[in-house]
Short mmCIF file of C-alpha atoms in Angstrom, two decimals:
data_model
loop_
_atom_site.label_atom_id
_atom_site.label_comp_id
_atom_site.label_asym_id
_atom_site.label_seq_id
_atom_site.Cartn_x
_atom_site.Cartn_y
_atom_site.Cartn_z
CA MET P 1 -37.29 -7.10 -8.73
CA THR P 2 -34.05 -8.70 -7.13
CA ASP P 3 -31.17 -8.81 -8.91
CA ILE P 4 -29.20 -11.48 -7.23
CA VAL P 5 -28.98 -13.79 -4.52
CA ILE P 6 -26.06 -15.44 -2.55
CA LEU P 7 -27.48 -18.94 -0.91
CA ASN P 8 -25.83 -21.84 0.80
CA GLY P 9 -22.77 -19.64 2.56
CA ARG P 10 -21.38 -19.47 5.72
CA VAL P 11 -22.22 -15.51 5.20
CA ILE P 12 -19.87 -12.95 8.09
CA THR P 13 -21.86 -10.34 8.81
CA PHE P 14 -19.83 -8.08 10.77
CA ASP P 15 -23.19 -6.89 12.30
CA GLY P 16 -24.53 -9.63 14.54
CA PRO P 17 -24.86 -13.18 14.20
CA ASP P 18 -23.98 -15.59 11.05
CA ALA P 19 -26.09 -16.20 8.51
CA GLU P 20 -26.79 -18.28 5.65
CA ALA P 21 -27.83 -16.25 2.64
CA LEU P 22 -28.65 -12.03 0.94
CA ALA P 23 -30.03 -10.69 -0.93
CA ILE P 24 -29.44 -7.89 -3.53
CA THR P 25 -31.18 -5.74 -5.50
CA GLY P 26 -28.96 -2.71 -7.24
CA GLY P 27 -26.01 -1.76 -5.53
CA THR P 28 -27.73 -2.62 -2.11
CA ILE P 29 -27.98 -5.33 0.15
CA THR P 30 -32.01 -6.03 0.67
CA ALA P 31 -32.23 -9.26 2.43
CA VAL P 32 -30.31 -11.23 5.36
CA GLY P 33 -31.18 -14.75 6.96
CA SER P 34 -31.41 -18.41 6.12
CA THR P 35 -31.34 -19.42 2.53
CA ALA P 36 -34.87 -20.98 2.66
CA ASP P 37 -35.94 -17.19 3.02
CA ILE P 38 -33.40 -15.75 0.77
CA ARG P 39 -34.28 -18.17 -2.43
CA ALA P 40 -37.93 -16.98 -1.76
CA LEU P 41 -37.33 -13.63 -2.95
CA ALA P 42 -35.01 -14.70 -5.90
CA ASN P 43 -37.93 -14.70 -8.62
CA GLY P 44 -35.71 -14.82 -12.02
CA ALA P 45 -32.79 -13.52 -9.87
CA ARG P 46 -29.24 -14.74 -10.57
CA VAL P 47 -28.14 -17.68 -8.18
CA ILE P 48 -24.64 -17.91 -6.75
CA ASP P 49 -25.20 -21.23 -4.80
CA ALA P 50 -21.33 -20.77 -1.78
CA GLY P 51 -22.05 -23.93 -1.40
CA GLY P 52 -20.75 -23.89 2.17
CA ALA P 53 -17.99 -20.76 1.78
CA THR P 54 -17.32 -18.51 3.67
CA VAL P 55 -19.41 -14.77 1.71
CA LEU P 56 -17.83 -11.45 3.23
CA PRO P 57 -18.11 -7.79 2.62
CA GLY P 58 -15.84 -7.19 0.33
CA PHE P 59 -12.21 -6.24 0.94
CA ILE P 60 -10.68 -2.54 1.28
CA ASP P 61 -7.28 -2.55 0.77
CA SER P 62 -6.52 0.24 2.52
CA HIS P 63 -2.94 1.00 1.93
CA VAL P 64 -2.15 0.16 -2.22
CA HIS P 65 -0.49 2.19 -5.11
CA LEU P 66 -2.52 1.56 -7.58
CA PHE P 67 -1.40 3.00 -10.97
CA GLY P 68 2.24 1.88 -9.93
CA GLY P 69 0.52 -1.66 -8.80
CA SER P 70 -1.18 -1.97 -11.42
CA ALA P 71 1.40 -1.25 -14.17
CA GLU P 72 3.48 -3.32 -12.21
CA LEU P 73 1.96 -6.11 -13.01
CA GLY P 74 3.67 -6.11 -16.95
CA TYR P 75 7.79 -6.30 -15.30
CA LEU P 76 9.90 -8.71 -14.82
CA SER P 77 10.33 -9.76 -11.21
CA LEU P 78 13.39 -10.55 -9.17
CA LEU P 79 11.81 -11.51 -6.21
CA GLY P 80 14.43 -14.28 -5.39
CA VAL P 81 16.92 -14.70 -7.87
CA HIS P 82 20.33 -13.48 -6.45
CA GLY P 83 23.48 -13.28 -7.72
CA VAL P 84 24.89 -12.05 -11.48
CA GLU P 85 24.14 -15.29 -13.11
CA ALA P 86 21.16 -16.58 -11.94
CA ILE P 87 19.98 -11.91 -12.65
CA ARG P 88 21.45 -12.27 -16.34
CA ASP P 89 20.32 -15.08 -17.31
CA ALA P 90 16.11 -14.17 -16.34
CA VAL P 91 17.30 -10.26 -17.74
CA ARG P 92 18.67 -10.82 -20.64
CA PRO P 93 15.76 -13.40 -22.52
CA TYR P 94 13.40 -10.39 -21.46
CA ALA P 95 14.67 -7.49 -22.55
CA ALA P 96 14.88 -9.82 -26.08
CA SER P 97 11.18 -10.11 -25.89
CA ARG P 98 10.93 -5.47 -25.49
CA PRO P 99 13.37 -4.42 -27.90
CA ASP P 100 11.65 -0.85 -28.64
CA ASP P 101 11.91 -0.57 -24.20
CA ARG P 102 14.21 2.59 -23.75
CA LEU P 103 14.66 0.87 -20.27
CA ILE P 104 14.57 -1.91 -19.20
CA PHE P 105 13.52 -2.16 -15.80
CA ALA P 106 12.74 -5.02 -13.22
CA THR P 107 10.69 -5.46 -9.76
CA PRO P 108 10.79 -6.11 -7.66
CA ILE P 109 14.78 -7.00 -6.38
CA ASP P 110 16.44 -7.73 -2.69
CA TYR P 111 18.62 -6.16 -0.95
CA HIS P 112 20.70 -8.96 -0.86
CA ALA P 113 20.45 -10.26 -4.44
CA MET P 114 24.00 -9.90 -4.64
CA GLY P 115 24.74 -11.59 -0.90
CA GLY P 116 26.42 -9.14 1.93
CA ARG P 117 27.46 -6.17 -0.09
CA SER P 118 24.89 -3.62 -1.78
CA ILE P 119 24.21 -3.80 -6.05
CA THR P 120 26.19 -1.78 -8.15
CA ARG P 121 26.31 -0.71 -11.50
CA GLN P 122 29.09 -3.12 -12.20
CA ASP P 123 27.22 -5.30 -11.37
CA LEU P 124 24.14 -4.38 -13.14
CA ASP P 125 26.42 -3.32 -16.42
CA ALA P 126 27.31 -7.49 -16.21
CA VAL P 127 23.68 -8.71 -16.34
CA LEU P 128 22.73 -6.15 -19.29
CA PRO P 129 25.76 -4.34 -20.61
CA ASP P 130 24.45 -2.94 -23.85
CA ARG P 131 21.05 -1.51 -23.15
CA PRO P 132 19.71 0.89 -20.05
CA PHE P 133 19.07 -1.03 -17.06
CA ALA P 134 17.22 -1.12 -13.77
CA ALA P 135 15.48 -2.69 -11.20
CA MET P 136 13.70 -1.56 -7.88
CA ALA P 137 13.15 -3.00 -4.45
CA ALA P 138 9.81 -4.10 -2.59
CA ASP P 139 9.44 -1.88 -0.88
CA HIS P 140 9.82 1.22 -3.35
CA HIS P 141 12.23 3.35 -1.91
CA THR P 142 15.83 1.77 -3.57
CA VAL P 143 16.68 1.69 -7.42
CA TRP P 144 20.09 -0.12 -8.57
CA ALA P 145 20.55 0.81 -11.91
CA ASN P 146 23.51 0.17 -14.02
CA THR P 147 26.18 2.82 -16.77
CA LYS P 148 23.79 3.50 -19.18
CA ALA P 149 20.46 4.30 -17.15
CA MET P 150 22.57 6.81 -15.03
CA GLU P 151 23.87 7.95 -18.24
CA LEU P 152 20.79 8.07 -19.56
CA ALA P 153 19.11 9.76 -16.99
CA GLY P 154 21.48 12.11 -16.36
CA ILE P 155 22.54 11.46 -13.19
CA LEU P 156 25.72 9.59 -12.68
CA HIS P 157 27.96 12.13 -11.32
CA GLY P 158 25.32 12.67 -9.50
CA ALA P 159 22.90 15.45 -8.56
CA ASP P 160 20.76 17.78 -6.18
CA LEU P 161 18.22 16.23 -4.36
CA PRO P 162 15.89 16.90 -1.68
CA ASP P 163 17.09 16.33 1.62
CA GLY P 164 15.86 12.44 2.50
CA SER P 165 17.82 11.52 -1.24
CA GLU P 166 20.23 10.11 -2.21
CA ILE P 167 21.97 8.94 -5.01
CA VAL P 168 25.01 6.40 -3.41
CA MET P 169 28.28 8.29 -4.81
CA ALA P 170 31.52 5.77 -5.06
CA ALA P 171 34.76 7.04 -3.99
CA ASP P 172 35.74 7.72 -7.83
CA GLY P 173 33.05 9.83 -7.91
CA THR P 174 30.52 8.81 -9.54
CA ALA P 175 27.14 6.79 -9.05
CA ALA P 176 28.01 3.68 -7.43
CA GLY P 177 24.14 2.68 -8.67
CA GLU P 178 22.20 3.14 -6.04
CA LEU P 179 18.80 5.78 -5.76
CA ARG P 180 17.19 6.14 -2.56
CA GLU P 181 14.40 7.74 -1.95
CA PRO P 182 11.44 8.86 -5.06
CA GLU P 183 13.56 11.91 -5.60
CA ALA P 184 16.73 10.04 -6.69
CA PHE P 185 15.29 7.87 -8.81
CA ALA P 186 12.86 10.28 -10.18
CA HIS P 187 15.19 10.48 -13.66
CA VAL P 188 15.42 7.01 -13.88
CA LEU P 189 11.12 6.22 -13.93
CA ALA P 190 11.15 8.66 -16.53
CA LEU P 191 12.76 6.75 -18.66
CA THR P 192 10.05 3.56 -18.28
CA GLU P 193 7.19 2.69 -20.53
CA LEU P 194 4.65 4.56 -18.79
CA GLY P 195 7.50 7.47 -18.77
CA GLY P 196 7.39 7.49 -15.23
CA ARG P 197 3.46 8.35 -15.22
CA ASP P 198 2.55 5.54 -12.32
CA LEU P 199 4.22 6.58 -10.02
CA MET P 200 4.58 10.18 -10.23
CA GLY P 201 1.32 10.85 -7.45
CA PHE P 202 4.34 8.78 -4.73
CA VAL P 203 7.61 10.70 -6.43
CA THR P 204 5.79 13.75 -6.73
CA GLY P 205 2.44 14.22 -5.84
CA ARG P 206 2.39 16.71 -8.90
CA ASP P 207 0.57 15.98 -12.60
CA PRO P 208 2.79 14.91 -15.19
CA GLU P 209 4.69 17.46 -17.63
CA PRO P 210 3.81 17.95 -20.18
CA ALA P 211 0.11 16.68 -19.65
CA PRO P 212 0.32 13.38 -21.00
CA GLY P 213 -2.09 13.76 -24.51
CA PRO P 214 -4.76 11.32 -25.60
CA LYS P 215 -2.65 8.33 -26.75
CA GLU P 216 -0.95 8.68 -23.39
CA ARG P 217 -4.65 8.48 -21.63
CA ALA P 218 -5.98 5.68 -23.27
CA TYR P 219 -2.78 3.57 -22.01
CA ASP P 220 -3.20 4.25 -18.88
CA LYS P 221 -6.50 3.86 -18.70
CA GLN P 222 -5.80 0.29 -19.85
CA VAL P 223 -2.89 -0.29 -17.10
CA LEU P 224 -5.58 0.71 -14.58
CA ALA P 225 -8.41 -1.23 -15.74
CA ARG P 226 -6.03 -3.91 -16.38
CA GLY P 227 -5.11 -3.60 -11.75
CA LEU P 228 -8.47 -3.06 -10.88
CA ALA P 229 -9.35 -6.86 -12.69
CA HIS P 230 -6.65 -8.32 -11.31
CA CYS P 231 -8.23 -6.64 -7.73
CA ALA P 232 -11.14 -7.72 -8.14
CA SER P 233 -9.72 -11.09 -8.47
CA HIS P 234 -9.17 -11.40 -5.21
CA GLY P 235 -12.07 -10.19 -4.12
CA ILE P 236 -11.14 -6.88 -3.66
CA THR P 237 -14.33 -3.71 -3.66
CA GLY P 238 -12.53 -0.66 -2.38
CA LEU P 239 -8.89 0.93 -2.58
CA HIS P 240 -7.48 3.40 -0.44
CA ASN P 241 -4.95 4.52 -3.12
CA MET P 242 -1.62 6.06 -0.94
CA ASP P 243 -0.34 7.94 -3.53
CA GLY P 244 -2.52 11.04 -5.40
CA ASN P 245 -2.73 13.90 -7.76
CA PHE P 246 -5.53 15.66 -10.88
CA TYR P 247 -4.45 13.17 -12.93
CA GLN P 248 -4.98 9.66 -11.47
CA LEU P 249 -8.27 10.59 -10.23
CA GLU P 250 -9.17 12.33 -13.63
CA LEU P 251 -8.25 9.13 -14.90
CA LEU P 252 -10.27 7.42 -12.64
CA SER P 253 -13.37 9.26 -13.21
CA GLU P 254 -13.06 8.66 -17.14
CA LEU P 255 -12.83 5.09 -16.03
CA ASP P 256 -16.43 5.63 -14.05
CA ALA P 257 -18.11 7.30 -16.49
CA ALA P 258 -17.42 5.22 -18.89
CA GLY P 259 -18.95 1.35 -17.23
CA ASP P 260 -15.13 0.45 -16.60
CA LEU P 261 -14.35 1.12 -12.99
CA ILE P 262 -15.37 -2.27 -10.81
CA ALA P 263 -13.83 -0.78 -7.53
CA ARG P 264 -14.51 2.26 -5.17
CA VAL P 265 -10.58 3.97 -4.98
CA GLU P 266 -9.51 7.14 -2.46
CA VAL P 267 -7.12 9.03 -3.58
CA PRO P 268 -5.22 11.27 -1.24
CA MET P 269 -3.58 14.75 -1.88
CA HIS P 270 0.31 14.29 -1.72
CA LEU P 271 1.71 16.49 0.41
CA LYS P 272 6.14 16.72 0.43
CA ASN P 273 8.25 17.91 2.88
CA TYR P 274 9.52 20.46 0.98
CA ASP P 275 6.35 21.89 -0.35
CA PRO P 276 4.68 24.82 0.40
CA LEU P 277 1.58 24.86 3.04
CA ASP P 278 -0.68 26.96 0.73
CA ARG P 279 -0.39 23.80 -1.81
CA LEU P 280 -2.99 22.37 0.79
CA ALA P 281 -4.97 24.25 -0.98
CA GLU P 282 -4.89 21.27 -3.89
CA ALA P 283 -6.54 19.08 -1.09
CA GLU P 284 -9.16 21.09 -1.25
CA GLU P 285 -9.89 21.37 -5.08
CA MET P 286 -9.82 17.51 -4.67
CA ARG P 287 -12.28 17.00 -2.71
CA ALA P 288 -14.87 19.39 -3.68
CA ARG P 289 -14.37 18.18 -7.61
CA PHE P 290 -13.54 14.22 -6.36
CA ALA P 291 -16.75 13.02 -4.00
CA THR P 292 -19.01 10.45 -5.67
CA ASP P 293 -19.47 6.39 -4.95
CA MET P 294 -16.86 5.66 -6.89
CA VAL P 295 -14.06 7.71 -6.74
CA TRP P 296 -13.05 10.53 -4.32
CA CYS P 297 -11.15 12.41 -1.84
CA ASN P 298 -10.82 13.28 1.60
CA ARG P 299 -7.50 13.12 2.64
CA VAL P 300 -4.02 14.08 2.67
CA LYS P 301 -1.10 12.07 2.31
CA MET P 302 2.94 12.82 3.34
CA PHE P 303 5.91 10.65 3.75
CA MET P 304 7.99 11.26 7.30
CA ASP P 305 10.94 8.18 6.69
CA GLY P 306 11.92 5.93 4.52
CA VAL P 307 13.01 2.40 5.05
CA ILE P 308 14.46 -0.03 7.72
CA ASP P 309 16.52 -2.31 4.77
CA SER P 310 18.35 1.09 3.50
CA ARG P 311 18.77 2.42 7.00
CA THR P 312 16.22 5.85 6.01
CA ALA P 313 13.76 4.94 8.48
CA CYS P 314 14.06 7.57 10.89
CA THR P 315 15.06 6.17 14.75
CA LEU P 316 15.83 7.48 18.59
CA ILE P 317 18.68 5.89 18.76
CA PRO P 318 21.66 5.12 16.08
CA TYR P 319 21.32 1.66 13.24
CA PRO P 320 23.17 -0.59 15.46
CA GLY P 321 27.25 0.21 14.18
CA THR P 322 26.17 2.95 12.87
CA ASP P 323 26.00 6.87 13.57
CA THR P 324 22.73 7.14 11.83
CA THR P 325 19.51 7.23 12.34
CA GLY P 326 17.58 8.38 9.38
CA ASP P 327 16.47 11.10 8.17
CA ALA P 328 12.85 12.45 9.38
CA LEU P 329 11.76 14.28 6.26
CA PHE P 330 9.84 17.18 7.81
CA GLU P 331 10.51 18.35 10.40
CA ALA P 332 8.69 19.27 13.92
CA ALA P 333 7.59 22.32 13.29
CA HIS P 334 6.42 22.45 9.82
CA PHE P 335 5.13 19.19 10.12
CA ALA P 336 2.59 20.19 12.70
CA GLU P 337 1.47 23.04 11.05
CA ALA P 338 1.24 21.09 8.17
CA CYS P 339 -1.54 18.58 10.48
CA ARG P 340 -3.08 21.33 12.15
CA ARG P 341 -4.04 23.51 8.88
CA ILE P 342 -5.35 19.98 7.64
CA ASP P 343 -7.10 18.68 10.30
CA ARG P 344 -9.21 22.06 10.32
CA MET P 345 -10.04 21.89 6.94
CA GLY P 346 -11.84 18.37 7.90
CA LEU P 347 -9.61 16.70 6.01
CA GLN P 348 -7.86 12.99 7.57
CA ILE P 349 -3.99 12.52 7.16
CA SER P 350 -2.01 9.46 6.83
CA VAL P 351 1.75 9.44 7.40
CA HIS P 352 3.69 6.71 5.85
CA ALA P 353 6.41 6.44 9.29
CA VAL P 354 8.11 3.25 9.65
CA GLY P 355 11.07 4.03 12.01
CA ASP P 356 9.95 5.19 16.25
CA GLY P 357 11.45 7.97 14.92
CA ALA P 358 9.15 9.02 12.31
CA VAL P 359 6.04 7.96 14.47
CA ARG P 360 6.60 10.09 17.30
CA ARG P 361 7.48 12.87 14.83
CA VAL P 362 4.00 11.88 13.46
CA LEU P 363 1.60 11.47 16.47
CA ASP P 364 3.51 14.84 17.99
CA GLY P 365 2.15 16.40 14.84
CA TYR P 366 -1.79 14.79 15.35
CA GLN P 367 -1.31 16.24 19.26
CA ALA P 368 -0.55 19.66 18.22
CA ALA P 369 -4.10 19.31 15.45
CA ARG P 370 -5.37 17.83 18.14
CA GLU P 371 -4.37 20.91 20.84
CA ALA P 372 -4.77 23.48 18.71
CA ASN P 373 -8.08 22.60 17.07
CA GLY P 374 -9.63 20.52 19.63
CA PRO P 375 -10.82 17.05 19.98
CA ARG P 376 -12.71 15.75 16.84
CA ASP P 377 -13.57 12.31 14.59
CA SER P 378 -10.43 12.14 12.33
CA ARG P 379 -8.96 8.98 12.34
CA HIS P 380 -5.78 10.44 11.14
CA ARG P 381 -3.70 7.33 10.15
CA VAL P 382 -0.31 6.46 10.25
CA GLU P 383 1.03 3.98 8.32
CA HIS P 384 3.96 0.92 8.83
CA ILE P 385 4.83 1.39 12.54
CA GLU P 386 6.98 -1.21 11.66
CA LEU P 387 9.32 -0.28 15.13
CA ILE P 388 7.38 1.86 18.17
CA HIS P 389 8.58 3.46 21.03
CA PRO P 390 6.70 1.91 24.08
CA ASP P 391 5.92 5.18 25.24
CA ASP P 392 4.00 5.79 22.03
CA ILE P 393 1.73 2.95 22.26
CA PRO P 394 -0.77 4.23 24.29
CA ARG P 395 -0.52 7.68 22.80
CA PHE P 396 -2.38 6.34 19.63
CA LYS P 397 -5.95 5.58 21.54
CA ALA P 398 -5.95 8.58 23.23
CA LEU P 399 -4.82 11.11 19.78
CA GLY P 400 -7.98 8.96 18.46
CA ALA P 401 -5.27 7.61 16.37
CA VAL P 402 -5.29 5.35 13.51
CA ALA P 403 -2.83 1.67 13.08
CA SER P 404 -2.37 0.84 9.21
CA ILE P 405 -0.34 -1.99 9.47
CA GLN P 406 1.23 -4.14 6.61
CA PRO P 407 1.56 -8.04 7.91
CA LEU P 408 3.27 -9.45 5.20
CA HIS P 409 5.52 -6.62 5.41
CA SER P 410 6.75 -7.96 8.42
CA PRO P 411 8.88 -11.10 8.53
CA ARG P 412 6.62 -12.38 10.47
CA GLY P 413 4.55 -12.81 7.38
CA GLY P 414 7.12 -15.00 6.04
CA LEU P 415 7.72 -13.48 3.20
CA PHE P 416 10.51 -11.26 3.99
CA GLN P 417 13.67 -12.94 5.65
CA PRO P 418 14.50 -11.96 10.03
CA TYR P 419 16.73 -9.81 10.47
CA GLU P 420 19.07 -10.90 13.85
CA PRO P 421 20.13 -8.82 16.01
CA GLY P 422 22.42 -5.78 15.93
CA ASP P 423 22.35 -5.75 12.02
CA LEU P 424 19.71 -3.51 11.32
CA LEU P 425 18.12 -3.38 14.79
CA HIS P 426 18.61 -3.91 18.65
CA PRO P 427 18.11 -6.64 20.61
CA HIS P 428 15.79 -4.38 22.62
CA GLN P 429 14.07 -3.59 19.84
CA PHE P 430 11.90 -6.19 18.86
CA GLU P 431 9.79 -6.78 21.58
CA THR P 432 7.96 -3.36 19.31
CA ALA P 433 8.85 -4.35 16.07
CA PHE P 434 5.87 -4.69 13.64
CA ALA P 435 3.82 -4.93 17.08
CA TRP P 436 0.20 -5.05 15.24
CA ARG P 437 -0.72 -7.42 18.68
CA THR P 438 0.37 -4.78 21.11
CA ILE P 439 -1.29 -2.31 19.43
CA ARG P 440 -4.04 -3.35 19.55
CA ALA P 441 -4.16 -4.64 22.33
CA SER P 442 -3.31 -1.17 24.40
CA GLY P 443 -7.16 -0.53 22.95
CA ALA P 444 -6.10 0.96 19.31
CA LYS P 445 -7.62 0.86 16.18
CA VAL P 446 -5.48 -1.52 13.74
CA ILE P 447 -6.31 -2.15 10.06
CA PHE P 448 -4.76 -4.35 7.38
CA SER P 449 -3.70 -3.58 4.10
CA THR P 450 -0.70 -4.75 1.65
CA ASP P 451 0.95 -1.83 0.06
CA TRP P 452 0.72 -3.42 -2.91
CA PRO P 453 2.96 -3.50 -4.99
CA VAL P 454 5.14 -3.84 -2.27
CA VAL P 455 4.07 -7.66 -1.79
CA PRO P 456 0.96 -9.03 -4.17
CA VAL P 457 -2.29 -7.72 -3.58
CA ASP P 458 -3.90 -10.76 -2.68
CA VAL P 459 -6.02 -10.54 0.42
CA MET P 460 -4.80 -14.31 2.34
CA PRO P 461 -1.36 -15.00 2.07
CA THR P 462 -1.84 -11.25 4.35
CA VAL P 463 -4.27 -12.55 6.18
CA LYS P 464 -2.09 -15.84 7.14
CA GLY P 465 0.63 -14.06 8.20
CA ALA P 466 -1.57 -11.78 10.71
CA VAL P 467 -3.31 -15.34 11.82
CA HIS P 468 -0.49 -18.32 11.02
CA GLY P 469 2.87 -16.31 10.73
CA ALA P 470 6.35 -18.21 10.31
CA ASP P 471 7.74 -19.58 13.00
CA LEU P 472 10.67 -17.10 14.29
CA PRO P 473 14.19 -17.51 16.02
CA PRO P 474 12.23 -16.42 20.09
CA HIS P 475 13.90 -12.61 19.16
CA TRP P 476 10.95 -11.79 18.10
CA PRO P 477 7.98 -11.89 20.02
CA ASP P 478 4.33 -13.66 18.94
CA GLN P 479 2.38 -11.20 17.05
CA ARG P 480 0.09 -13.96 15.92
CA GLN P 481 -4.43 -12.95 16.20
CA GLY P 482 -7.37 -14.25 15.26
CA LEU P 483 -8.93 -15.56 11.71
CA ARG P 484 -12.17 -12.89 12.30
CA GLU P 485 -10.32 -10.39 13.62
CA THR P 486 -8.22 -10.05 10.98
CA LEU P 487 -10.99 -10.69 8.86
CA ALA P 488 -12.67 -7.43 10.16
CA SER P 489 -9.22 -5.49 9.80
CA TYR P 490 -9.62 -5.87 6.38
CA THR P 491 -13.44 -5.31 5.92
CA CYS P 492 -15.56 -2.96 7.85
CA ASP P 493 -12.43 -1.45 10.19
CA ASN P 494 -11.71 -0.26 6.88
CA ALA P 495 -15.29 0.55 5.62
CA TRP P 496 -15.17 2.83 9.45
CA VAL P 497 -11.23 4.33 8.63
CA GLU P 498 -13.08 5.94 5.75
CA PHE P 499 -15.79 6.97 7.24
CA ASN P 500 -18.33 4.22 5.13
CA GLU P 501 -18.80 1.93 8.53
CA ARG P 502 -22.78 2.82 8.22
CA ARG P 503 -22.96 2.24 4.52
CA LYS P 504 -20.18 -0.74 3.52
CA GLY P 505 -18.33 -3.26 5.38
CA ARG P 506 -21.04 -5.47 6.45
CA LEU P 507 -23.42 -7.27 5.64
CA LYS P 508 -26.64 -5.81 6.21
CA ALA P 509 -29.82 -4.27 4.55
CA GLY P 510 -29.87 -1.45 3.07
CA MET P 511 -25.14 -1.19 2.98
CA MET P 512 -23.43 -1.27 -0.40
CA ALA P 513 -23.75 -4.44 -2.15
CA ASP P 514 -19.75 -4.99 -1.97
CA ILE P 515 -19.57 -8.81 -1.38
CA VAL P 516 -17.19 -11.54 -2.39
CA VAL P 517 -18.12 -15.50 -2.06
CA MET P 518 -14.44 -17.27 -1.43
CA ASP P 519 -14.06 -20.73 -2.97
CA ARG P 520 -14.63 -22.93 0.99
CA ASP P 521 -14.69 -22.20 4.45
CA ILE P 522 -12.16 -20.16 5.12
CA GLU P 523 -13.14 -20.61 8.95
CA ALA P 524 -12.71 -24.93 8.41
CA MET P 525 -9.46 -24.69 6.87
CA PRO P 526 -5.60 -25.08 8.56
CA THR P 527 -4.19 -21.53 9.00
CA GLY P 528 -1.43 -22.67 7.58
CA ASP P 529 -3.49 -22.77 4.42
CA LEU P 530 -5.18 -19.46 4.49
CA ASP P 531 -2.96 -18.40 1.36
CA LYS P 532 -4.81 -20.66 -0.59
CA ALA P 533 -7.62 -19.47 0.24
CA ARG P 534 -9.49 -17.97 -2.97
CA ALA P 535 -12.48 -15.28 -3.92
CA ARG P 536 -14.66 -16.97 -6.64
CA VAL P 537 -17.07 -14.32 -7.24
CA THR P 538 -16.51 -10.27 -6.18
CA ILE P 539 -19.36 -7.85 -6.13
CA CYS P 540 -19.24 -4.15 -5.90
CA GLY P 541 -22.35 -2.04 -6.09
CA GLY P 542 -24.05 -5.20 -6.72
CA ARG P 543 -22.00 -5.84 -9.93
CA VAL P 544 -20.18 -9.15 -10.47
CA THR P 545 -16.89 -7.57 -11.81
CA TYR P 546 -15.39 -11.06 -11.31
CA ASP P 547 -16.39 -14.39 -11.57
CA ALA P 548 -14.48 -17.69 -11.18
#
């Protein structure tokens, strides 16, 4: 018996011709066709009248930080708030509303919140002098903290850190207030409401210590459930997490067992640059223990560098006016051996690589794995690729590597301000900065995502960023692309990259019933308005997970 029929839609199947309607039984699509044909199958089923709106496979966001994004729904945003006085006016009422918090925490805050200079702890002392206060950049690679926060975290006078992380020190020998990369700000995150548990899979890839008790686990599941509901409200039925540990996999599995998991989530094992490679045994254990349609592990995540804005992204030539190229977090030989081992285990690899130096080192590692183990359908991923050397673009297709890109990270997406030549990038580098269309034109597979909470998890602003884009100065080459291929990069292509292209990502009889009904025909609207489109109904596994 049919459970749900969707009628009168503009159904983009990504499996041949478009259709008007479809039927769902259990968790599976059972028929796709005309409204008349599908109406005949209703027989007491729930009827969803799309009213001429677009119907798509459920969106799959292939790069998120679910636990952190879920937690940050409750934090203060300082995006676009500049200057001590404006920040103070935003922070103090928020702090007053949270009298029991050990640390007042805000995210995001702009790198240029103080104009042309760096944010200091003295700036944040002026914002909130009597309580610990810290704020994180949108990219989650830099935190700024006031004096009380640094004292409480025990890092006012610095700390020993692994390579690639830095507590910026002032001339007087105390911390200036800027904490670059996860290990530098881990002690500050431990002071937040969740004790840093939400970002433990990002900072260390290990489980919280001491192990959370029943009260903490229950609270953390509530946080995750809130984030999952937020994702479902944007038409999302699948997520690829980009940080991981056993703890997150356990919480998600417990939500699933209770019937409260409303999106499918893949969680990786996170290998740090300072980890022994024997730790990869955890990845094998994760794959064996967590292997359902709703929660699974089939991937190892690594970080090769930081971000352009703090000059921690690894570049092939020094940043303009400096002698720094950022740090490659993994030594070349160590990384190549990690890739060989992971590839030999039959696991997928995804690596954060922003700068062109990091992208090259990652591709070198994938090539080393291919040469040692032989070619296979590995679908290894390179995450971000905000700068790439032209010589490395054809290597993606040659190695079967996947370019995982977030259009809204680029100034072309319209959310962040564009770089000026000679500031963070040399003039010649703009040609292949955030170059998703150029990479796609080379024959490489390109997938899209948000990196939530770096940018909002709402799919449509990212779609607009890729299709319509912002009008930028001429030194930014055009990378805009078509709507259909952009939607594919968020649906069928993201199903493909998780090795599920035969089960989801297309609207076809026999496929998983993961579907989004939009509130309008998005192909009939001006591309400049695409960010106004919203999900009206979201269905995951035949279950309505959001209904506006």
